[in-house]
Tab-separated table of C-alpha atoms in Angstrom:
chain	number	residue	atom	x	y	z
A	90	MET	CA	201.420	-28.625	136.239
A	91	ASN	CA	203.663	-25.598	135.634
A	92	TRP	CA	201.163	-23.344	133.865
A	93	HIS	CA	203.603	-20.416	133.888
A	94	ALA	CA	205.925	-22.409	131.620
A	95	VAL	CA	203.061	-23.497	129.385
A	96	ARG	CA	201.853	-19.908	129.078
A	97	ALA	CA	205.365	-18.622	128.311
A	98	ILE	CA	205.890	-21.143	125.483
A	99	TYR	CA	202.396	-20.566	124.121
A	100	ARG	CA	202.698	-16.766	124.154
A	101	PHE	CA	206.130	-16.876	122.531
A	102	GLU	CA	204.859	-19.044	119.677
A	103	MET	CA	201.733	-16.959	119.164
A	104	ALA	CA	203.796	-13.752	119.170
A	105	ARG	CA	205.975	-15.230	116.422
A	106	THR	CA	202.853	-15.863	114.363
A	107	PHE	CA	201.636	-12.282	114.646
A	108	ARG	CA	205.110	-10.981	113.776
A	109	THR	CA	204.910	-12.926	110.501
A	110	ILE	CA	201.162	-12.591	109.941
A	111	THR	CA	201.550	-12.187	106.174
A	112	GLN	CA	203.316	-15.528	105.845
A	113	SER	CA	201.426	-17.339	108.606
A	114	ILE	CA	197.858	-16.225	107.999
A	115	ALA	CA	197.391	-14.035	104.926
A	116	SER	CA	199.298	-16.235	102.482
A	117	PRO	CA	197.370	-19.499	103.164
A	118	VAL	CA	194.025	-17.664	103.090
A	119	LEU	CA	194.917	-15.998	99.767
A	120	SER	CA	196.074	-19.306	98.267
A	121	THR	CA	192.846	-21.020	99.306
A	122	SER	CA	190.811	-18.126	97.900
A	123	LEU	CA	192.414	-18.782	94.512
A	124	TYR	CA	191.180	-22.379	94.726
A	125	PHE	CA	187.660	-21.062	95.280
A	126	VAL	CA	187.986	-18.778	92.262
A	127	VAL	CA	189.385	-21.454	89.932
A	128	PHE	CA	187.580	-24.584	91.127
A	129	GLY	CA	184.492	-23.099	92.732
A	130	ALA	CA	183.558	-20.378	90.259
A	131	ALA	CA	185.206	-21.311	86.945
A	132	ILE	CA	185.034	-25.125	87.034
A	133	GLY	CA	182.163	-25.446	89.522
A	134	SER	CA	179.760	-23.560	87.271
A	135	ARG	CA	180.235	-26.281	84.644
A	136	MET	CA	180.116	-29.297	86.984
A	137	GLY	CA	176.759	-28.680	88.625
A	138	GLU	CA	176.165	-30.655	91.824
A	139	VAL	CA	177.947	-33.481	93.631
A	140	ASP	CA	175.704	-35.599	95.875
A	141	GLY	CA	173.120	-32.840	95.807
A	142	VAL	CA	175.573	-30.085	96.794
A	143	SER	CA	176.910	-27.427	94.433
A	144	TYR	CA	180.517	-28.122	93.499
A	145	GLY	CA	181.742	-24.808	94.902
A	146	ALA	CA	180.238	-25.634	98.304
A	147	PHE	CA	181.276	-29.295	98.063
A	148	ILE	CA	185.004	-28.488	97.986
A	149	ILE	CA	184.928	-26.152	101.020
A	150	PRO	CA	185.607	-28.900	103.617
A	151	GLY	CA	188.382	-30.358	101.451
A	152	LEU	CA	190.098	-27.000	101.007
A	153	ILE	CA	189.886	-26.235	104.721
A	154	MET	CA	191.317	-29.659	105.502
A	155	LEU	CA	194.114	-29.176	102.958
A	156	SER	CA	195.221	-25.949	104.647
A	157	LEU	CA	194.624	-27.288	108.140
A	158	LEU	CA	196.836	-30.356	107.708
A	159	ASN	CA	199.711	-28.498	106.097
A	160	GLU	CA	199.665	-25.519	108.450
A	161	SER	CA	199.316	-27.652	111.595
A	162	ILE	CA	202.351	-29.709	110.626
A	163	SER	CA	204.362	-26.694	109.486
A	164	ASN	CA	203.666	-24.557	112.569
A	165	ALA	CA	204.421	-27.278	115.096
A	166	SER	CA	207.489	-28.698	113.350
A	167	PHE	CA	209.100	-25.282	112.844
A	168	GLY	CA	208.265	-24.225	116.403
A	169	ILE	CA	210.192	-27.070	118.050
A	170	TYR	CA	212.913	-27.339	115.392
A	171	MET	CA	214.096	-23.754	115.827
A	172	PRO	CA	215.247	-24.270	119.467
A	173	LYS	CA	217.165	-27.351	118.298
A	174	TRP	CA	218.762	-25.438	115.439
A	175	ALA	CA	219.595	-22.395	117.576
A	176	GLY	CA	220.828	-24.463	120.526
A	177	THR	CA	218.280	-23.045	122.966
A	178	ILE	CA	216.743	-26.509	123.366
A	179	PHE	CA	219.255	-27.073	126.185
A	180	GLU	CA	217.678	-24.248	128.183
A	181	LEU	CA	214.309	-25.917	127.763
A	182	LEU	CA	215.640	-29.351	128.731
A	183	SER	CA	217.354	-28.002	131.851
A	184	ALA	CA	214.342	-25.951	132.988
A	185	PRO	CA	211.894	-27.362	135.559
A	186	VAL	CA	209.398	-28.110	132.796
A	187	SER	CA	207.939	-31.555	132.111
A	188	TRP	CA	207.561	-33.032	128.640
A	189	LEU	CA	203.798	-32.651	128.928
A	190	GLU	CA	204.089	-28.922	129.579
A	191	VAL	CA	206.413	-28.515	126.597
A	192	VAL	CA	203.985	-30.381	124.353
A	193	ILE	CA	200.965	-28.416	125.590
A	194	GLY	CA	202.762	-25.119	124.955
A	195	TYR	CA	204.091	-25.834	121.450
A	196	VAL	CA	201.253	-28.021	120.174
A	197	GLY	CA	198.597	-25.793	121.732
A	198	ALA	CA	200.003	-22.748	119.933
A	199	ALA	CA	200.285	-24.592	116.605
A	200	ALA	CA	196.723	-25.930	116.901
A	201	THR	CA	195.431	-22.457	117.783
A	202	LYS	CA	197.030	-20.980	114.668
A	203	SER	CA	195.540	-23.737	112.509
A	204	VAL	CA	192.041	-23.294	113.947
A	205	MET	CA	192.283	-19.532	113.376
A	206	LEU	CA	193.279	-20.210	109.775
A	207	GLY	CA	190.451	-22.708	109.286
A	208	ILE	CA	187.891	-20.214	110.586
A	209	LEU	CA	189.263	-17.459	108.340
A	210	ILE	CA	189.035	-19.735	105.302
A	211	LEU	CA	185.486	-20.673	106.294
A	212	VAL	CA	184.540	-17.002	106.507
A	213	THR	CA	186.317	-16.217	103.227
A	214	ALA	CA	184.448	-19.042	101.472
A	215	ARG	CA	181.186	-17.221	102.151
A	216	ILE	CA	182.337	-14.508	99.739
A	217	PHE	CA	182.538	-16.987	96.865
A	218	VAL	CA	179.851	-19.613	97.489
A	219	PRO	CA	176.812	-19.994	99.776
A	220	TYR	CA	176.881	-22.965	102.140
A	221	GLU	CA	175.217	-24.310	105.254
A	222	ILE	CA	176.650	-26.277	108.182
A	223	ALA	CA	174.307	-29.123	109.083
A	224	HIS	CA	176.146	-30.180	112.244
A	225	PRO	CA	178.094	-27.177	113.600
A	226	LEU	CA	179.094	-28.909	116.842
A	227	TRP	CA	180.565	-31.862	114.972
A	228	MET	CA	182.266	-29.463	112.568
A	229	VAL	CA	184.024	-27.755	115.490
A	230	CYS	CA	184.975	-31.145	116.976
A	231	PHE	CA	186.504	-32.380	113.703
A	232	LEU	CA	188.286	-29.042	113.246
A	233	LEU	CA	189.804	-29.104	116.742
A	234	LEU	CA	190.711	-32.799	116.685
A	235	THR	CA	192.374	-32.524	113.276
A	236	ALA	CA	194.333	-29.397	114.234
A	237	LEU	CA	195.482	-30.974	117.491
A	238	THR	CA	196.382	-34.327	115.935
A	239	PHE	CA	198.420	-32.951	113.066
A	240	SER	CA	200.077	-30.367	115.287
A	241	LEU	CA	201.280	-33.308	117.379
A	242	PHE	CA	202.387	-35.035	114.194
A	243	GLY	CA	204.260	-31.896	113.135
A	244	PHE	CA	205.860	-31.696	116.575
A	245	ILE	CA	207.221	-35.214	116.043
A	246	ILE	CA	208.549	-34.224	112.614
A	247	GLY	CA	210.283	-31.211	114.171
A	248	LEU	CA	211.990	-33.473	116.702
A	249	TRP	CA	212.984	-35.935	113.974
A	250	ALA	CA	214.324	-33.386	111.476
A	251	ASP	CA	217.986	-32.434	111.599
A	252	ASP	CA	217.876	-29.857	108.790
A	253	PHE	CA	215.334	-27.466	107.286
A	254	GLN	CA	214.849	-29.631	104.220
A	255	LYS	CA	213.460	-32.511	106.272
A	256	LEU	CA	210.815	-30.221	107.738
A	257	GLN	CA	209.201	-30.028	104.295
A	258	VAL	CA	209.637	-33.617	103.109
A	259	ILE	CA	206.582	-35.195	104.750
A	260	PRO	CA	204.167	-32.241	104.277
A	261	LEU	CA	205.062	-31.820	100.591
A	262	MET	CA	205.782	-35.411	99.566
A	263	VAL	CA	203.240	-37.287	101.694
A	264	VAL	CA	200.489	-35.165	103.279
A	265	THR	CA	199.655	-32.892	100.313
A	266	PRO	CA	199.381	-35.742	97.749
A	267	LEU	CA	197.271	-37.801	100.174
A	268	THR	CA	194.972	-34.809	100.664
A	269	PHE	CA	194.512	-34.241	96.935
A	270	LEU	CA	193.839	-37.971	96.481
A	271	GLY	CA	191.633	-38.113	99.580
A	272	GLY	CA	188.500	-36.577	98.118
A	273	ALA	CA	189.240	-32.900	98.685
A	274	PHE	CA	187.923	-32.028	95.206
A	275	TYR	CA	185.685	-34.997	94.426
A	276	SER	CA	183.590	-37.734	95.990
A	277	ILE	CA	185.184	-41.160	96.307
A	278	GLY	CA	181.960	-42.540	94.821
A	279	MET	CA	182.895	-40.875	91.501
A	280	LEU	CA	185.898	-43.213	91.137
A	281	PRO	CA	185.834	-46.653	89.465
A	282	PRO	CA	185.073	-49.479	91.944
A	283	VAL	CA	188.686	-50.652	92.134
A	284	TRP	CA	189.967	-47.165	92.916
A	285	GLN	CA	187.243	-46.669	95.502
A	286	LYS	CA	188.650	-49.627	97.430
A	287	ILE	CA	192.217	-48.388	97.023
A	288	ALA	CA	191.201	-44.911	98.237
A	289	LEU	CA	190.003	-46.399	101.541
A	290	PHE	CA	193.653	-47.090	102.416
A	291	ASN	CA	194.273	-43.325	102.363
A	292	PRO	CA	193.821	-42.078	105.967
A	293	VAL	CA	193.014	-38.549	104.792
A	294	VAL	CA	189.844	-39.867	103.147
A	295	TYR	CA	188.348	-40.454	106.597
A	296	LEU	CA	189.235	-36.949	107.800
A	297	ILE	CA	187.767	-35.174	104.789
A	298	SER	CA	184.717	-37.438	104.687
A	299	GLY	CA	183.865	-36.836	108.344
A	300	PHE	CA	184.449	-33.101	108.030
A	301	ARG	CA	182.252	-32.914	104.910
A	302	TRP	CA	179.508	-34.834	106.706
A	303	SER	CA	179.448	-32.165	109.407
A	304	PHE	CA	178.679	-29.604	106.676
A	305	TYR	CA	176.201	-31.368	104.412
A	306	GLY	CA	175.284	-34.679	106.033
A	307	ILE	CA	176.956	-36.654	103.229
A	308	SER	CA	180.097	-38.758	103.501
A	309	ASP	CA	182.086	-41.365	101.615
A	310	VAL	CA	182.612	-43.472	104.735
A	311	ASN	CA	180.674	-43.898	107.958
A	312	VAL	CA	181.107	-40.853	110.194
A	313	ALA	CA	181.779	-43.090	113.215
A	314	VAL	CA	184.713	-44.632	111.344
A	315	SER	CA	185.999	-41.144	110.519
A	316	ALA	CA	185.808	-40.083	114.167
A	317	ALA	CA	187.515	-43.309	115.292
A	318	ALA	CA	190.292	-42.779	112.737
A	319	ILE	CA	191.147	-39.269	113.939
A	320	VAL	CA	190.988	-40.268	117.620
A	321	GLY	CA	193.198	-43.297	116.925
A	322	PHE	CA	195.787	-41.164	115.125
A	323	LEU	CA	195.712	-38.674	117.995
A	324	ALA	CA	196.371	-41.465	120.497
A	325	ALA	CA	199.225	-42.803	118.344
A	326	CYS	CA	200.844	-39.345	118.163
A	327	LEU	CA	200.548	-38.878	121.925
A	328	ALA	CA	202.172	-42.258	122.506
A	329	ALA	CA	204.994	-41.392	120.097
A	330	VAL	CA	205.656	-38.046	121.804
A	331	TRP	CA	205.683	-39.729	125.232
A	332	TRP	CA	208.202	-42.307	123.983
A	333	ILE	CA	210.447	-39.617	122.460
A	334	PHE	CA	210.676	-37.657	125.699
A	335	ARG	CA	210.973	-40.829	127.778
A	336	THR	CA	213.994	-42.016	125.791
A	337	GLY	CA	215.458	-38.593	124.916
A	338	TRP	CA	215.516	-39.572	121.235
A	339	LYS	CA	216.369	-36.700	118.870
A	340	LEU	CA	215.855	-33.992	121.473
A	341	LYS	CA	219.292	-32.542	120.800
A	342	GLN	CA	220.716	-31.599	117.430
């Protein structure tokens, strides 16, 4: 394993984040804070409790997951797309660096940024609503697994995209709607029976449900199913990345 190459890619990507800290960190945290103000304070004061948890605290896991999914995909896809767009991907392909080292460098940096953002949102939430974390170890596991999985997914999108517009198609048209419909702001049990069954086909439901369980011990689906879903998606993304590098598909613009 060429750890010098991994470290170089990782440091380059992290340096880019800190050069654009307003866009990369401050903007998502500010946007999520507005959700806490509108939904947590204004609407939450009128809604009371959901499954024994105040509404303001109930939406914290969903809001963290909303930011985590979008930022993981965005960071990883942009990180690998830029070398393709600028033509420097050829330097990377000709260097004595394996596909695994490339993935560890880019995906590791993207996941690190997303985890940092998730922690900042968690800390910011304390300003607006009180909350407790029932299973902190499981919370960290779900946070890390989700950041890593969707950073891999974003990496695949960055390899697939051949223009900047395609980088935003899946996050905006697929991931964000699925997150809003996945129980970020409500419990699936509040839906009519038919829609409860339909909601179970939304993969984001399992992510949010498992993450919320780690906070309050309540979930819409079994936590073991949630953990299996995220691990299965992670394995699928790893297999897809391996196939892409094995075949050379879409590595060059």
